[in-house]
Amino acid sequence: MSPKITTELLKQLRQVMKSPKYVQEPIQAYIVPSGDAHQSEYIAPCDCRRAFISGFDGSAGTAIVTEQHAAMWTDGRYFLQAAHQMDNNWTLMKMGLKDTPTQEDWLVSVLPEGSKVGVDPFIIPADQWKRMSKALRSAGHDLVPVKENLIDTIWTDCPQRPCKPLITLNLSYTGVSWRDKIVALRSKMAERKVLWFVVTALDEVAWLFNLRGSDVEYNPVFFAYAVIGMNTIRLFIDGDRMMDPAVREHLQLDSTLEPEFKIQVMPYGSILSELQAVGAGLSPKEKVWLSDKASYALTEAVPKAYRYLTPYTPICIAKAVKNASETEGMRRAHIKDAVALCELFNWLEKEVPKGTVTEIIAADKAEEFRSQQKDFVELSFATISSTGPNGAIIHYKPVPETNRTLSVNEIYLLDSGAQYKDGTTDVTRTVHFGTPSAYEKECFTYVLKGHIAVSAAIFPNGTKGHLLDSFARSALWDCGLDYLHGTGHGVGSFLNVHEGPCGISYKTFADEPLEAGMIVSDEPGYYEDGSFGIRIENVVLVIPAETKYNFKNRGSLTFEPLTLVPIQTKMIDVSLLTQKEFDWVNDYHQKCREVIGAELERQGRHEALRWLIQETEPLVRVQ
């Protein structure tokens, strides 16, 4: 993979950083964050500004360009990828390593005295602005909002913002009507004595109105904001998609409704002026509720005294706790997904020894099998199909320049998922098509032990996910091994494959406690640079646990795997498993055989069924 040559682009950016046409005064540094105006993780092509200026296109990273330097901060998932994709104009800042300076510290060390640091106020979250502004100010510098995005001024062939048709979801999928969701939101607002609520995250807008879109690849969302008052609803959205009769009927736009449920549809670009008008009309003690991750621009539109900011919104928390219809839908989606993967692995076992299957062919085949399933919409992220040394690149995506052929001599890691109308999937399996080495089996088994430790964990109600992160690492730590990513993330219901407010990661202590109905991933791994990668990932549902005692009457929780795809037993060193782990694998495989076997039978997929039966043979201990 040859890096993007950025010399000319950086020269142009440095010129506009001084141009009175775009900045009131010259700025000495410009920050290019990853996100869009909604702080999304996955973004539309027109918002890929950091990738445009640097060449690095991973999902997380921040570029900072000064008059002399260009630096990129990213996390452990992307160290290898960023190093491959950026030319020598750029310095890679490896976040999480102890010698890596923070963005603020680095700026302070390289900037001349009294510098101005610019950023697009729509792209930077308010909480980040506050932290950065304070750190820079204490060193004599200023963080300043730059109204026009400077990358856009030099990006001559920037794609248009998408504005694709909407999908309406009925009660059989959502379990709760959008009107009832508005009522629940207003009761949360009343509890906090808040008059207005601003919805800025795209998945929150989609969830609230029971709508989905396709403006962002892999994420069934659409560009919109909403402002909910105690008796008004404003939806800011562009395009003729609101003229679709199905959408109009779903939102009851042409019905005579009680005024508090009448939706006013307004242009997407008018959110700032409308919010400023709301802010200007407030009486003392009246408040506007925003996420502290909302953009600095929108947060500033509301005078400080009237703002009510929280790290997680009531929509974010309600969305994370799946109701019975959503949980049922997620179960169905994972059964369909397992059928597709049984077909895939059965096909790979026959084809790989012929030496004709590449990473891209395997990824495309996975999509082909998934697309045969009912209610399939699209993939839920770019498939990570990686063999041998490519497996050590945690968020690897095969491209023609790196595309390896699968073989019987290397470990193959497949991390993939889909969006179905009834749920979102994300599953990783690591397999060997030949004979794994003793060391590969040992590493795989430590990862499996970690996966089971989380999956089988029983913990008190009110426990935050980050406390379970070390359960997944304990077996690896015992042998001096580890992995540089979190252990799990929340998963949406036909929504974003990564969602808050819960997760299992050492990287955050701001996660919300786990509660029954939440759905997260369980995905420990181990990566040997230049050799292989191992990850075992299931999506799991938080459920109540029965325990012998009940301390302080607070109740306990555990996990139920929704992903039902066999874990390759030839990769397991059975001698390293405890009896409890040994039984867990056999019980899990029994469930895969029963549930997925019945569905394969129903769909008439007899060859894949034979493969499933062979792969779910119980483990035996060699005496």
Coordinates of C-alpha atoms in Angstrom, one line a residue:
M1 CA 0.0 0.0 0.0
S2 CA 1.8 3.2 -1.1
P3 CA 1.1 6.2 1.1
K4 CA -0.8 9.3 -0.2
I5 CA 1.6 12.1 -1.3
T6 CA 0.4 15.1 0.7
T7 CA 3.1 17.8 0.1
E8 CA 1.0 19.9 -2.2
L9 CA -2.2 19.6 -0.2
L10 CA -0.4 20.6 3.0
K11 CA 1.1 23.6 1.2
Q12 CA -2.4 24.7 0.1
L13 CA -3.9 24.2 3.6
R14 CA -1.1 26.3 5.1
Q15 CA -1.9 29.1 2.6
V16 CA -5.6 29.2 3.5
M17 CA -4.6 29.1 7.2
K18 CA -3.2 32.7 6.6
S19 CA -5.9 33.9 4.1
P20 CA -8.1 36.8 5.2
K21 CA -10.8 35.3 3.0
Y22 CA -11.2 32.4 5.4
V23 CA -9.8 33.5 8.8
Q24 CA -10.1 36.8 10.6
E25 CA -6.4 36.5 11.7
P26 CA -3.8 34.0 10.5
I27 CA -3.9 30.7 12.5
Q28 CA -0.7 28.8 13.4
A29 CA -2.3 25.4 13.7
Y30 CA -5.4 23.7 12.3
I31 CA -7.1 20.7 13.8
V32 CA -8.8 18.1 11.6
P33 CA -10.9 15.7 13.7
S34 CA -12.4 12.4 12.4
G35 CA -16.0 13.0 12.8
D36 CA -18.8 14.9 11.2
A37 CA -21.2 17.5 12.5
H38 CA -23.0 14.8 14.5
Q39 CA -19.8 13.3 16.0
S40 CA -20.4 10.1 14.1
E41 CA -17.8 7.3 14.1
Y42 CA -18.6 6.2 10.6
I43 CA -18.9 9.1 8.2
A44 CA -20.1 9.9 4.7
P45 CA -17.4 10.4 2.0
C46 CA -18.0 14.2 2.0
D47 CA -17.0 14.3 5.7
C48 CA -13.7 12.2 5.3
R49 CA -11.6 15.3 5.6
R50 CA -8.9 13.8 7.8
A51 CA -8.4 11.0 5.3
F52 CA -8.3 13.5 2.4
I53 CA -5.5 15.6 4.0
S54 CA -3.4 12.7 5.3
G55 CA -4.2 9.5 3.4
F56 CA -5.0 7.7 6.7
D57 CA -8.6 6.4 6.5
G58 CA -9.1 4.5 9.8
S59 CA -12.2 5.2 11.8
A60 CA -10.4 7.1 14.6
G61 CA -7.7 9.7 14.4
T62 CA -7.1 13.5 14.7
A63 CA -4.7 15.4 12.4
I64 CA -3.1 18.7 13.4
V65 CA -1.2 20.8 10.9
T66 CA 1.0 23.7 11.9
E67 CA 3.2 25.9 9.7
Q68 CA 6.1 23.4 10.0
H69 CA 4.6 20.1 11.2
A70 CA 1.8 17.6 10.5
A71 CA 0.9 15.1 13.2
M72 CA -1.7 12.3 13.5
W73 CA -3.0 10.8 16.7
T74 CA -4.6 7.4 16.6
D75 CA -5.0 4.4 18.8
G76 CA -3.5 0.9 18.9
R77 CA -6.0 -0.6 16.4
Y78 CA -4.5 1.6 13.7
F79 CA -0.8 2.0 14.4
L80 CA 0.3 -0.3 11.5
Q81 CA -2.4 1.0 9.0
A82 CA -1.6 4.7 9.7
A83 CA 2.2 4.1 9.2
H84 CA 1.4 2.4 5.8
Q85 CA -1.0 5.1 4.6
M86 CA 0.8 8.3 5.5
D87 CA 3.9 9.8 3.7
N88 CA 6.9 11.3 5.5
N89 CA 5.3 14.8 5.9
W90 CA 3.4 13.2 8.8
T91 CA 4.4 12.1 12.3
L92 CA 2.4 9.3 13.8
M93 CA 1.4 9.9 17.5
K94 CA 0.6 6.5 19.1
M95 CA -2.1 7.2 21.6
G96 CA -2.0 5.1 24.8
L97 CA 1.8 4.7 24.8
K98 CA 3.5 6.5 27.7
D99 CA 5.9 8.6 25.6
T100 CA 3.2 10.0 23.3
P101 CA 2.3 13.6 24.1
T102 CA -1.4 14.7 24.1
Q103 CA -2.5 17.0 21.3
E104 CA -2.5 19.9 23.7
D105 CA 1.0 19.2 25.1
W106 CA 2.4 18.7 21.5
L107 CA 0.8 22.0 20.3
V108 CA 2.3 23.9 23.3
S109 CA 5.7 22.4 22.5
V110 CA 5.8 23.4 18.8
L111 CA 3.8 26.6 18.6
P112 CA 5.3 30.1 18.8
E113 CA 4.1 32.3 21.7
G114 CA 0.6 33.6 21.5
S115 CA -0.6 31.3 18.7
K116 CA -4.1 30.8 17.4
V117 CA -5.3 27.2 16.9
G118 CA -8.2 26.9 14.5
V119 CA -10.9 24.2 14.2
D120 CA -14.3 23.9 12.5
P121 CA -16.8 24.4 15.5
F122 CA -19.3 22.0 13.9
I123 CA -16.9 19.1 13.9
I124 CA -15.4 19.3 17.4
P125 CA -17.5 18.1 20.4
A126 CA -18.2 20.7 23.1
D127 CA -16.4 18.6 25.8
Q128 CA -13.3 18.3 23.7
W129 CA -13.3 22.1 22.9
K130 CA -13.6 22.9 26.6
R131 CA -10.7 20.7 27.5
M132 CA -8.4 21.8 24.7
S133 CA -9.3 25.5 25.0
K134 CA -8.4 25.5 28.7
A135 CA -5.0 23.7 28.2
L136 CA -4.0 26.0 25.3
R137 CA -5.2 29.2 27.2
S138 CA -3.0 28.2 30.2
A139 CA 0.0 28.2 27.9
G140 CA -0.9 31.6 26.3
H141 CA -2.5 30.2 23.1
D142 CA -6.1 30.5 21.8
L143 CA -8.5 27.9 20.3
V144 CA -10.6 29.8 17.7
P145 CA -13.6 28.7 15.7
V146 CA -13.1 28.8 11.9
K147 CA -16.5 29.2 10.3
E148 CA -15.7 27.7 6.9
N149 CA -14.0 24.3 7.0
L150 CA -10.5 24.9 5.6
I151 CA -10.2 21.3 4.2
D152 CA -13.4 21.9 2.1
T153 CA -11.7 25.1 0.6
I154 CA -8.9 23.0 -0.9
W155 CA -10.9 19.8 -1.6
T156 CA -11.9 20.5 -5.2
D157 CA -13.7 17.2 -6.0
C158 CA -15.4 16.8 -2.6
P159 CA -18.5 14.5 -3.0
Q160 CA -22.0 15.8 -2.4
R161 CA -23.7 15.2 1.0
P162 CA -26.0 12.1 0.6
C163 CA -29.7 12.5 0.8
K164 CA -31.1 9.0 0.2
P165 CA -34.7 7.7 0.8
L166 CA -35.8 6.7 4.2
I167 CA -37.0 3.3 5.5
T168 CA -40.0 3.3 8.0
L169 CA -40.0 0.6 10.7
N170 CA -43.3 -0.6 12.1
L171 CA -44.0 -1.8 15.7
S172 CA -43.2 -5.4 14.9
Y173 CA -39.5 -4.3 14.6
T174 CA -39.4 -1.4 17.1
G175 CA -41.8 -2.5 19.9
V176 CA -42.6 1.1 20.7
S177 CA -44.1 3.9 18.5
W178 CA -42.3 7.2 17.9
R179 CA -45.1 9.0 19.7
D180 CA -44.6 6.9 22.8
K181 CA -40.8 7.5 22.6
I182 CA -41.5 11.3 22.5
V183 CA -43.8 10.9 25.6
A184 CA -41.1 9.0 27.5
L185 CA -38.5 11.6 26.5
R186 CA -40.7 14.5 27.6
S187 CA -41.2 12.8 31.0
K188 CA -37.3 12.7 31.4
M189 CA -37.2 16.4 30.4
A190 CA -39.8 17.2 33.0
E191 CA -37.9 15.3 35.7
R192 CA -34.9 17.5 35.0
K193 CA -37.0 20.7 34.5
V194 CA -35.8 21.1 30.9
L195 CA -37.9 22.8 28.3
W196 CA -36.0 21.7 25.1
F197 CA -34.0 18.7 24.0
V198 CA -31.6 18.8 21.0
V199 CA -31.0 15.5 19.2
T200 CA -27.7 15.7 17.4
A201 CA -26.5 12.0 17.1
L202 CA -27.7 10.5 13.8
D203 CA -28.6 7.1 15.4
E204 CA -30.6 8.9 18.1
V205 CA -32.7 10.8 15.5
A206 CA -33.3 7.5 13.6
W207 CA -34.2 5.6 16.8
L208 CA -36.6 8.3 18.1
F209 CA -38.6 8.5 14.9
N210 CA -38.4 4.7 14.0
L211 CA -36.8 5.6 10.7
R212 CA -33.7 4.3 9.0
G213 CA -31.7 5.6 6.1
S214 CA -28.6 4.9 4.0
D215 CA -26.7 8.2 4.0
V216 CA -23.7 6.7 5.7
E217 CA -22.2 3.3 4.5
Y218 CA -22.8 0.4 7.0
N219 CA -25.0 2.6 9.3
P220 CA -28.7 2.9 8.6
V221 CA -28.9 6.6 9.5
F222 CA -29.7 9.8 7.7
F223 CA -28.5 13.4 8.0
A224 CA -31.0 15.2 10.4
Y225 CA -31.3 17.0 13.7
A226 CA -34.3 17.2 16.0
V227 CA -35.4 19.7 18.6
I228 CA -38.1 18.4 21.0
G229 CA -40.0 20.9 23.0
M230 CA -42.7 20.2 25.6
N231 CA -45.3 20.6 22.9
T232 CA -43.4 21.0 19.7
I233 CA -41.3 18.6 17.5
R234 CA -38.9 20.0 14.9
L235 CA -37.1 17.7 12.4
F236 CA -34.3 19.3 10.4
I237 CA -33.8 17.3 7.3
D238 CA -33.1 18.0 3.6
G239 CA -34.3 16.6 0.3
D240 CA -37.5 15.3 -1.2
R241 CA -37.4 12.2 1.0
M242 CA -40.1 13.7 3.2
M243 CA -42.5 13.7 0.3
D244 CA -42.5 9.8 0.2
P245 CA -46.1 8.8 1.1
A246 CA -44.8 6.0 3.4
V247 CA -42.7 8.4 5.4
R248 CA -45.6 11.0 5.5
E249 CA -48.0 8.4 6.8
H250 CA -45.5 7.0 9.3
L251 CA -44.8 10.5 10.8
Q252 CA -48.5 11.4 10.4
L253 CA -47.5 14.6 8.6
D254 CA -50.9 15.0 6.8
S255 CA -53.1 14.0 9.7
T256 CA -54.8 16.3 12.2
L257 CA -52.8 15.5 15.3
E258 CA -52.7 16.9 18.8
P259 CA -50.3 19.9 18.5
E260 CA -47.7 18.3 20.7
F261 CA -47.2 15.5 18.2
K262 CA -47.3 17.6 15.0
I263 CA -43.8 17.4 13.4
Q264 CA -42.5 20.6 11.8
V265 CA -40.1 19.7 9.0
M266 CA -37.4 22.3 8.5
P267 CA -34.2 22.6 6.3
Y268 CA -31.2 20.7 7.7
G269 CA -29.0 23.8 7.5
S270 CA -31.4 25.9 9.6
I271 CA -30.6 24.1 12.9
L272 CA -28.1 26.8 14.1
S273 CA -30.4 29.8 13.6
E274 CA -33.4 27.9 15.1
L275 CA -31.4 27.0 18.1
Q276 CA -30.1 30.5 18.5
A277 CA -33.8 31.7 18.4
V278 CA -34.7 29.1 21.1
G279 CA -31.8 30.3 23.2
A280 CA -32.7 34.0 22.8
G281 CA -36.3 33.3 23.9
L282 CA -35.6 31.6 27.2
S283 CA -36.6 33.0 30.6
P284 CA -34.3 32.6 33.6
K285 CA -34.1 29.0 34.9
E286 CA -35.3 27.6 31.6
K287 CA -33.0 25.0 30.2
V288 CA -32.0 23.3 26.9
W289 CA -30.7 19.7 27.2
L290 CA -27.7 18.8 24.9
S291 CA -25.2 16.0 24.9
D292 CA -21.8 17.2 25.9
K293 CA -20.6 15.5 22.7
A294 CA -22.8 17.8 20.6
S295 CA -20.7 20.2 18.4
Y296 CA -19.2 23.3 20.0
A297 CA -21.2 25.4 17.4
L298 CA -24.6 24.1 18.5
T299 CA -23.7 24.2 22.2
E300 CA -22.6 27.8 21.8
A301 CA -25.9 28.7 20.2
V302 CA -27.5 28.3 23.6
P303 CA -26.3 30.8 26.2
K304 CA -24.2 29.1 29.0
A305 CA -26.7 29.8 31.8
Y306 CA -29.5 27.9 29.9
R307 CA -27.5 24.8 28.9
Y308 CA -28.1 21.4 30.6
L309 CA -25.3 19.1 29.4
T310 CA -24.9 15.3 30.1
P311 CA -22.4 12.8 28.7
Y312 CA -25.2 10.5 27.7
T313 CA -28.7 11.5 26.6
P314 CA -31.9 9.8 27.7
I315 CA -32.3 8.6 24.1
C316 CA -28.9 7.0 24.1
I317 CA -29.7 5.1 27.4
A318 CA -33.2 4.1 26.3
K319 CA -31.8 2.9 22.9
A320 CA -29.2 0.7 24.6
V321 CA -31.8 -1.2 26.6
K322 CA -33.5 -3.3 24.0
N323 CA -37.2 -4.1 24.4
A324 CA -38.7 -7.5 23.8
S325 CA -39.4 -6.9 20.1
E326 CA -35.8 -5.6 19.5
T327 CA -34.3 -8.5 21.4
E328 CA -36.3 -11.0 19.5
G329 CA -35.3 -9.3 16.2
M330 CA -31.6 -9.4 17.3
R331 CA -32.0 -13.2 18.0
R332 CA -33.5 -13.7 14.5
A333 CA -30.7 -11.7 12.9
H334 CA -28.0 -13.7 14.6
I335 CA -29.6 -17.0 13.6
K336 CA -29.6 -15.8 9.9
D337 CA -26.1 -14.6 10.2
A338 CA -24.9 -17.9 11.6
V339 CA -26.5 -19.7 8.7
A340 CA -24.6 -17.5 6.3
L341 CA -21.3 -18.2 8.1
C342 CA -21.8 -21.9 8.2
E343 CA -22.2 -21.8 4.4
L344 CA -19.1 -19.6 4.2
F345 CA -16.8 -21.8 6.3
N346 CA -18.1 -24.9 4.7
W347 CA -17.2 -23.4 1.3
L348 CA -13.8 -22.1 2.5
E349 CA -12.8 -25.6 3.8
K350 CA -13.3 -27.0 0.3
E351 CA -11.8 -24.1 -1.7
V352 CA -8.8 -22.8 0.4
P353 CA -6.7 -25.9 -0.3
K354 CA -7.0 -25.2 -4.0
G355 CA -5.1 -22.0 -3.5
T356 CA -7.6 -19.8 -5.4
V357 CA -9.3 -17.9 -2.5
T358 CA -8.0 -14.5 -1.6
E359 CA -9.0 -12.3 1.3
I360 CA -11.2 -10.2 -1.0
I361 CA -12.9 -13.3 -2.5
A362 CA -13.6 -14.6 1.0
A363 CA -15.1 -11.2 2.1
D364 CA -17.3 -11.0 -1.0
K365 CA -18.5 -14.6 -0.5
A366 CA -19.4 -13.8 3.1
E367 CA -21.5 -10.9 1.8
E368 CA -23.1 -13.1 -0.9
F369 CA -24.2 -15.7 1.7
R370 CA -25.6 -13.0 4.0
S371 CA -27.5 -11.3 1.2
Q372 CA -29.5 -14.5 0.6
Q373 CA -31.1 -14.1 4.1
K374 CA -34.4 -12.5 4.7
D375 CA -34.5 -8.7 5.5
F376 CA -30.7 -8.3 4.7
V377 CA -30.0 -4.6 4.1
E378 CA -26.2 -4.2 3.9
L379 CA -23.0 -5.0 5.8
S380 CA -22.6 -3.4 9.3
F381 CA -18.9 -2.5 8.7
A382 CA -16.2 -3.2 6.1
T383 CA -15.3 -6.9 6.4
I384 CA -12.0 -7.6 8.1
S385 CA -10.8 -10.6 6.1
S386 CA -7.2 -11.3 7.0
T387 CA -4.8 -14.1 6.7
G388 CA -1.3 -14.6 8.2
P389 CA 0.5 -11.3 9.0
N390 CA -2.5 -9.2 7.8
G391 CA -4.4 -10.6 10.8
A392 CA -2.1 -8.7 13.1
I393 CA -3.5 -5.4 11.6
I394 CA -6.4 -5.1 14.0
H395 CA -8.8 -3.1 11.7
Y396 CA -7.4 -4.4 8.4
K397 CA -9.5 -4.2 5.3
P398 CA -8.2 -6.1 2.2
V399 CA -7.4 -4.0 -0.8
P400 CA -5.8 -5.2 -4.1
E401 CA -2.3 -4.1 -3.0
T402 CA -2.4 -6.2 0.2
N403 CA -4.8 -9.0 -0.8
R404 CA -3.2 -12.3 0.3
T405 CA -4.3 -15.8 -0.7
L406 CA -5.7 -17.9 2.1
S407 CA -3.7 -21.1 2.6
V408 CA -3.5 -24.2 4.8
N409 CA -0.4 -22.8 6.4
E410 CA -1.7 -19.6 8.0
I411 CA -4.3 -18.5 10.5
Y412 CA -7.3 -16.8 9.0
L413 CA -9.3 -14.1 10.9
L414 CA -12.7 -13.0 9.7
D415 CA -14.5 -10.1 11.5
S416 CA -17.8 -9.3 9.7
G417 CA -21.4 -8.4 10.3
A418 CA -24.6 -7.3 8.6
Q419 CA -27.6 -5.0 9.0
Y420 CA -30.9 -6.9 8.8
K421 CA -34.2 -5.0 9.2
D422 CA -34.6 -6.9 12.5
G423 CA -31.1 -6.5 13.9
T424 CA -27.3 -5.8 13.6
T425 CA -24.6 -8.5 13.8
D426 CA -20.8 -8.5 14.4
V427 CA -18.9 -11.7 14.7
T428 CA -15.2 -12.8 14.6
R429 CA -13.9 -16.3 14.1
T430 CA -10.3 -17.3 13.8
V431 CA -9.6 -20.6 12.0
H432 CA -6.8 -22.7 10.5
F433 CA -7.4 -24.7 7.3
G434 CA -4.3 -26.9 7.9
T435 CA -2.5 -27.8 11.2
P436 CA -2.0 -25.0 13.7
S437 CA 1.4 -24.9 15.5
A438 CA 1.4 -25.5 19.3
Y439 CA 2.1 -21.8 19.9
E440 CA -0.8 -20.7 17.7
K441 CA -3.1 -23.1 19.7
E442 CA -1.7 -21.9 23.0
C443 CA -2.4 -18.2 22.1
F444 CA -5.9 -19.0 20.7
T445 CA -6.7 -20.9 23.9
Y446 CA -5.7 -17.9 26.1
V447 CA -8.0 -15.7 24.0
L448 CA -10.8 -18.3 24.3
K449 CA -10.4 -18.4 28.1
G450 CA -10.7 -14.6 28.2
H451 CA -13.8 -14.8 25.9
I452 CA -15.4 -17.4 28.2
A453 CA -14.5 -15.5 31.4
V454 CA -16.5 -12.5 30.2
S455 CA -19.4 -14.5 28.7
A456 CA -19.9 -16.6 31.8
A457 CA -19.2 -13.8 34.3
I458 CA -21.9 -13.2 36.9
F459 CA -21.8 -9.7 38.4
P460 CA -24.0 -7.4 40.5
N461 CA -26.6 -5.1 39.0
G462 CA -25.0 -1.6 38.6
T463 CA -21.6 -3.0 37.4
K464 CA -19.9 -0.9 34.7
G465 CA -18.6 -2.9 31.7
H466 CA -15.0 -1.6 32.2
L467 CA -14.7 -3.7 35.4
L468 CA -15.1 -6.8 33.2
D469 CA -12.3 -5.9 30.8
S470 CA -9.5 -7.5 32.9
F471 CA -11.5 -10.8 33.1
A472 CA -10.9 -11.1 29.3
R473 CA -7.1 -10.4 29.7
S474 CA -6.3 -12.5 32.8
A475 CA -5.2 -15.6 30.9
L476 CA -3.1 -13.6 28.5
W477 CA -1.6 -11.5 31.3
D478 CA -0.6 -14.6 33.2
C479 CA 1.7 -15.4 30.2
G480 CA 2.9 -11.8 29.6
L481 CA 0.6 -11.3 26.6
D482 CA -2.1 -8.6 26.0
Y483 CA -4.0 -6.8 23.2
L484 CA -4.4 -3.0 22.5
H485 CA -8.1 -2.6 22.0
G486 CA -11.2 -2.7 24.2
T487 CA -13.0 -6.0 24.9
G488 CA -16.5 -5.0 23.9
H489 CA -18.8 -2.3 22.6
G490 CA -22.6 -1.7 22.6
V491 CA -24.4 -2.9 19.4
G492 CA -27.5 -1.2 18.0
S493 CA -30.7 -2.8 16.9
F494 CA -30.7 -2.3 13.0
L495 CA -28.5 0.7 13.9
N496 CA -24.8 1.5 14.4
V497 CA -22.7 -1.6 15.1
H498 CA -20.8 0.5 17.7
E499 CA -23.0 2.4 20.1
G500 CA -22.8 3.8 23.7
P501 CA -23.3 4.2 26.5
C502 CA -22.1 0.8 27.6
G503 CA -19.1 -1.2 26.6
I504 CA -16.3 -3.4 28.1
S505 CA -13.1 -1.4 27.9
Y506 CA -10.2 -0.2 30.0
K507 CA -10.1 3.0 27.9
T508 CA -13.2 4.5 29.5
F509 CA -14.6 4.8 33.0
A510 CA -17.5 7.0 31.8
D511 CA -19.5 4.0 30.6
E512 CA -23.0 3.5 32.0
P513 CA -23.7 0.5 34.2
L514 CA -24.8 -2.7 32.4
E515 CA -28.4 -3.6 32.7
A516 CA -30.6 -6.4 31.5
G517 CA -31.6 -5.9 27.8
M518 CA -28.3 -4.2 26.8
I519 CA -26.3 -5.9 24.0
V520 CA -22.6 -5.8 23.8
S521 CA -19.7 -7.6 22.1
D522 CA -17.2 -9.9 23.8
E523 CA -14.1 -9.9 21.7
P524 CA -10.6 -10.4 23.2
G525 CA -7.7 -11.0 20.9
Y526 CA -4.0 -11.5 20.5
Y527 CA -1.9 -10.1 17.7
E528 CA 1.7 -11.1 16.8
D529 CA 3.0 -8.4 14.4
G530 CA 4.2 -9.9 11.1
S531 CA 2.7 -13.4 11.9
F532 CA -0.9 -13.7 12.8
G533 CA -4.0 -12.3 14.6
I534 CA -6.5 -14.0 16.8
R535 CA -9.9 -12.7 17.9
I536 CA -13.0 -14.5 19.1
E537 CA -16.1 -12.3 19.1
N538 CA -19.7 -13.0 20.0
V539 CA -22.5 -10.4 20.5
V540 CA -24.0 -11.1 23.9
L541 CA -27.2 -10.0 25.7
V542 CA -27.2 -8.9 29.3
I543 CA -29.7 -11.0 31.2
P544 CA -30.6 -11.5 34.9
A545 CA -28.6 -14.3 36.6
E546 CA -29.9 -16.7 39.3
T547 CA -27.4 -16.8 42.2
K548 CA -27.4 -18.7 45.5
Y549 CA -27.4 -15.5 47.6
N550 CA -28.6 -12.0 46.9
F551 CA -26.3 -9.4 48.7
K552 CA -28.2 -6.3 49.7
N553 CA -31.1 -7.4 47.4
R554 CA -29.4 -5.9 44.4
G555 CA -29.6 -8.8 42.0
S556 CA -27.1 -10.2 39.5
L557 CA -26.6 -10.2 35.8
T558 CA -24.8 -12.4 33.3
F559 CA -24.6 -12.7 29.5
E560 CA -26.4 -14.9 26.9
P561 CA -24.6 -15.3 23.6
L562 CA -26.7 -14.2 20.6
T563 CA -23.9 -15.2 18.1
L564 CA -24.2 -18.9 17.5
V565 CA -21.3 -19.8 15.2
P566 CA -18.9 -22.7 16.0
I567 CA -15.5 -21.9 17.5
Q568 CA -12.9 -24.1 15.7
T569 CA -12.0 -26.8 18.1
K570 CA -8.7 -27.8 16.4
M571 CA -7.4 -24.4 17.5
I572 CA -8.0 -25.2 21.1
D573 CA -5.3 -26.7 23.4
V574 CA -7.8 -28.6 25.6
S575 CA -5.2 -29.2 28.3
L576 CA -5.2 -25.5 29.1
L577 CA -9.0 -25.4 29.8
T578 CA -10.5 -25.7 33.2
Q579 CA -13.5 -28.0 33.6
K580 CA -15.8 -25.0 33.6
E581 CA -14.4 -23.7 30.4
F582 CA -14.4 -27.2 28.8
D583 CA -18.2 -27.5 29.7
W584 CA -18.9 -24.0 28.4
V585 CA -17.5 -24.8 24.9
N586 CA -19.5 -28.0 24.8
D587 CA -22.7 -26.3 25.9
Y588 CA -22.2 -23.5 23.5
H589 CA -21.6 -25.9 20.6
Q590 CA -24.7 -27.9 21.6
K591 CA -26.8 -24.7 21.4
C592 CA -25.2 -23.8 18.0
R593 CA -26.1 -27.3 16.7
E594 CA -29.7 -27.2 18.0
V595 CA -30.7 -23.6 17.0
I596 CA -28.7 -23.1 13.8
G597 CA -29.1 -26.8 12.8
A598 CA -32.9 -26.4 12.8
E599 CA -32.6 -23.2 10.7
L600 CA -30.2 -24.8 8.2
E601 CA -32.6 -27.7 7.9
R602 CA -35.5 -25.4 7.4
Q603 CA -33.6 -23.5 4.6
G604 CA -32.6 -26.8 3.0
R605 CA -28.9 -26.1 3.4
H606 CA -27.8 -29.7 4.0
E607 CA -24.1 -29.4 3.2
A608 CA -23.7 -26.5 5.6
L609 CA -25.7 -28.5 8.2
R610 CA -23.2 -31.4 7.8
W611 CA -20.4 -28.9 8.4
L612 CA -22.1 -27.6 11.5
I613 CA -22.5 -31.0 13.0
Q614 CA -18.9 -31.9 12.4
E615 CA -17.7 -28.5 13.9
T616 CA -19.9 -28.9 17.0
E617 CA -18.6 -32.4 18.0
P618 CA -18.0 -32.2 21.8
L619 CA -14.5 -31.7 23.1
V620 CA -12.8 -34.7 24.7
R621 CA -10.0 -34.7 27.1
V622 CA -7.0 -36.8 26.1
Q623 CA -6.1 -38.9 29.1

